[in-house]
Amino acid sequence: MTEPKRALVLGCGAVAGAAWQIATLNELQQRLGWDARDADILIGTSAGAVLATLLGAGVSVERMLASQRGELQGCQWNHDTDTGGAIPPLPRLGFSGVKLFVHGLRGEVSPLTAITGLMPHGRTDMQPMTNLIDSVVTPGQWVSHRNTWLIAVDADSGQRVALGRDHADMPANRAVCASYAVPGVCPPVQWQGSTYLDGGIASPASADLLLGTDIEEAIVLAPMASMQMDNPRSPLAKIERRVRRYMTAIVDREVAQLRHAGIRVIRIDPGPQDLTAFGFNMLDPSRRERVFQTACATAESAVRAALAG
């Protein structure tokens, strides 16, 4: 039997979300007898854009797994420092995308997208991430997997852009930084007169961009959503869960659209144990190892349930 035309959608979720996705991808590969690098379309948002780019450049999930475990010799990425830390540096003056707020007043973008436009310019140093991408992709070039789409938001129009599909001239290192440009945390990316922000401010996954393609099956990993929400006591965790419910509703809608279009969806979100490991700050690198180890333990049941659904 031939494999279905399959897309892999990797969502936002910062350092913790990346660790969770790598552990989950490893289990998925084993269950399906499939290599994630063989996906017909790779869609990545923010942290998911980093992973999609690595896959698109030929880096295996096994290699990412070894890096998470500290077993990869000569790894150019420091998991504890290269994402900037749990608390980002003080931002500089200036709105990330004031036009987003105007679009929000007109009802043209979601309230969350509109509010993020009023956040200041982040100042996290993106050079380590650029170095990571440049270690696997020739600087100035795109990945060898041509259908690798990295999702960002145009700060002027408020529209999502699939970099690699809509703007094939942007190099991979810039596109990853654009998709990861979290307002207030990471700097916006300028390219040919446009300003780009993190795609997660519009959608945690952007799985709906597969509508109209010839994809038959979509694997959707959404670290910022959860179909099994817990009820934490911490006030900060409660705030995080409110944001997560908002994100979950977006993923619910996108998955429903795909299924209505006849596309089989294999969706996996973090469960209660994963959420406890995440805590309330997905940016916190000190929780990465805990999140990874927890996901290694929960992935088997999560993937089995998703494949049976």
mmCIF file of N, CA and C in Angstrom, residues 20 31 44 53 70 79 101 110 113 115 120 123 134 146 150 157 162 166 176 181 191 208 211 214 255 259 278 300 306:
data_model
loop_
_atom_site.group_PDB
_atom_site.id
_atom_site.type_symbol
_atom_site.label_atom_id
_atom_site.label_comp_id
_atom_site.label_asym_id
_atom_site.label_seq_id
_atom_site.Cartn_x
_atom_site.Cartn_y
_atom_site.Cartn_z
ATOM 1 N N TRP A 20 8.656 19.020 23.638
ATOM 2 C CA TRP A 20 7.489 18.126 23.613
ATOM 3 C C TRP A 20 7.260 17.564 22.209
ATOM 4 N N ARG A 31 5.571 4.450 15.425
ATOM 5 C CA ARG A 31 4.231 3.869 15.265
ATOM 6 C C ARG A 31 3.831 3.757 13.804
ATOM 7 N N GLY A 44 5.467 24.945 9.764
ATOM 8 C CA GLY A 44 5.987 25.221 11.092
ATOM 9 C C GLY A 44 5.700 26.645 11.520
ATOM 10 N N THR A 53 12.174 23.523 9.711
ATOM 11 C CA THR A 53 13.351 23.870 8.919
ATOM 12 C C THR A 53 14.441 22.815 9.056
ATOM 13 N N GLY A 70 21.325 15.464 25.290
ATOM 14 C CA GLY A 70 22.702 15.844 25.535
ATOM 15 C C GLY A 70 23.703 14.848 24.996
ATOM 16 N N HIS A 79 20.666 24.452 24.646
ATOM 17 C CA HIS A 79 19.254 24.484 25.013
ATOM 18 C C HIS A 79 18.974 25.406 26.196
ATOM 19 N N PHE A 101 -3.457 46.622 15.580
ATOM 20 C CA PHE A 101 -4.498 47.095 16.486
ATOM 21 C C PHE A 101 -5.625 47.763 15.707
ATOM 22 N N SER A 110 -8.073 38.906 14.889
ATOM 23 C CA SER A 110 -8.576 38.517 16.205
ATOM 24 C C SER A 110 -8.113 39.500 17.279
ATOM 25 N N THR A 113 -4.419 38.938 18.220
ATOM 26 C CA THR A 113 -3.508 39.461 17.207
ATOM 27 C C THR A 113 -3.418 40.978 17.305
ATOM 28 N N ILE A 115 -3.954 42.947 19.959
ATOM 29 C CA ILE A 115 -3.281 43.391 21.181
ATOM 30 C C ILE A 115 -1.766 43.229 21.059
ATOM 31 N N PRO A 120 5.797 46.079 22.741
ATOM 32 C CA PRO A 120 7.038 46.712 22.258
ATOM 33 C C PRO A 120 7.923 45.736 21.482
ATOM 34 N N ARG A 123 13.911 42.196 22.318
ATOM 35 C CA ARG A 123 15.352 42.391 22.146
ATOM 36 C C ARG A 123 16.142 41.101 22.358
ATOM 37 N N ASP A 134 21.990 28.221 9.946
ATOM 38 C CA ASP A 134 23.106 28.293 8.999
ATOM 39 C C ASP A 134 23.989 27.054 9.062
ATOM 40 N N ARG A 146 11.338 21.605 -0.700
ATOM 41 C CA ARG A 146 10.750 22.826 -1.238
ATOM 42 C C ARG A 146 9.404 23.178 -0.620
ATOM 43 N N LEU A 150 6.926 28.245 6.528
ATOM 44 C CA LEU A 150 7.109 28.802 7.864
ATOM 45 C C LEU A 150 6.147 29.980 8.024
ATOM 46 N N SER A 157 -0.560 44.217 7.170
ATOM 47 C CA SER A 157 -1.851 43.723 6.686
ATOM 48 C C SER A 157 -2.582 42.862 7.700
ATOM 49 N N ALA A 162 2.857 32.306 4.491
ATOM 50 C CA ALA A 162 3.590 31.036 4.521
ATOM 51 C C ALA A 162 4.924 31.255 3.820
ATOM 52 N N ASP A 166 4.767 31.689 -0.122
ATOM 53 C CA ASP A 166 4.362 33.017 -0.581
ATOM 54 C C ASP A 166 5.558 33.919 -0.875
ATOM 55 N N VAL A 176 12.926 31.766 9.649
ATOM 56 C CA VAL A 176 12.767 31.183 10.985
ATOM 57 C C VAL A 176 12.652 32.286 12.031
ATOM 58 N N ALA A 181 9.307 35.612 15.803
ATOM 59 C CA ALA A 181 9.385 36.992 16.299
ATOM 60 C C ALA A 181 8.236 37.306 17.251
ATOM 61 N N TRP A 191 11.796 42.607 5.842
ATOM 62 C CA TRP A 191 12.223 41.989 4.586
ATOM 63 C C TRP A 191 11.500 42.645 3.423
ATOM 64 N N ASP A 208 -5.030 25.051 8.741
ATOM 65 C CA ASP A 208 -6.014 25.336 7.697
ATOM 66 C C ASP A 208 -5.383 25.769 6.380
ATOM 67 N N LEU A 211 -5.869 23.549 3.297
ATOM 68 C CA LEU A 211 -7.084 23.526 2.490
ATOM 69 C C LEU A 211 -6.751 23.931 1.059
ATOM 70 N N ASP A 214 -3.493 18.990 -2.235
ATOM 71 C CA ASP A 214 -3.853 17.595 -2.510
ATOM 72 C C ASP A 214 -3.497 16.671 -1.354
ATOM 73 N N VAL A 255 -8.933 22.055 12.542
ATOM 74 C CA VAL A 255 -9.056 20.603 12.354
ATOM 75 C C VAL A 255 -10.419 20.257 11.766
ATOM 76 N N ARG A 259 -11.125 18.234 8.236
ATOM 77 C CA ARG A 259 -11.941 17.015 8.174
ATOM 78 C C ARG A 259 -13.144 17.200 7.268
ATOM 79 N N PHE A 278 5.013 21.723 31.795
ATOM 80 C CA PHE A 278 5.170 23.034 31.169
ATOM 81 C C PHE A 278 5.153 24.163 32.197
ATOM 82 N N GLU A 300 3.592 7.670 24.076
ATOM 83 C CA GLU A 300 3.085 6.381 23.583
ATOM 84 C C GLU A 300 1.555 6.339 23.619
ATOM 85 N N ALA A 306 -4.369 9.030 19.295
ATOM 86 C CA ALA A 306 -4.564 9.865 18.110
ATOM 87 C C ALA A 306 -4.703 9.018 16.849
#
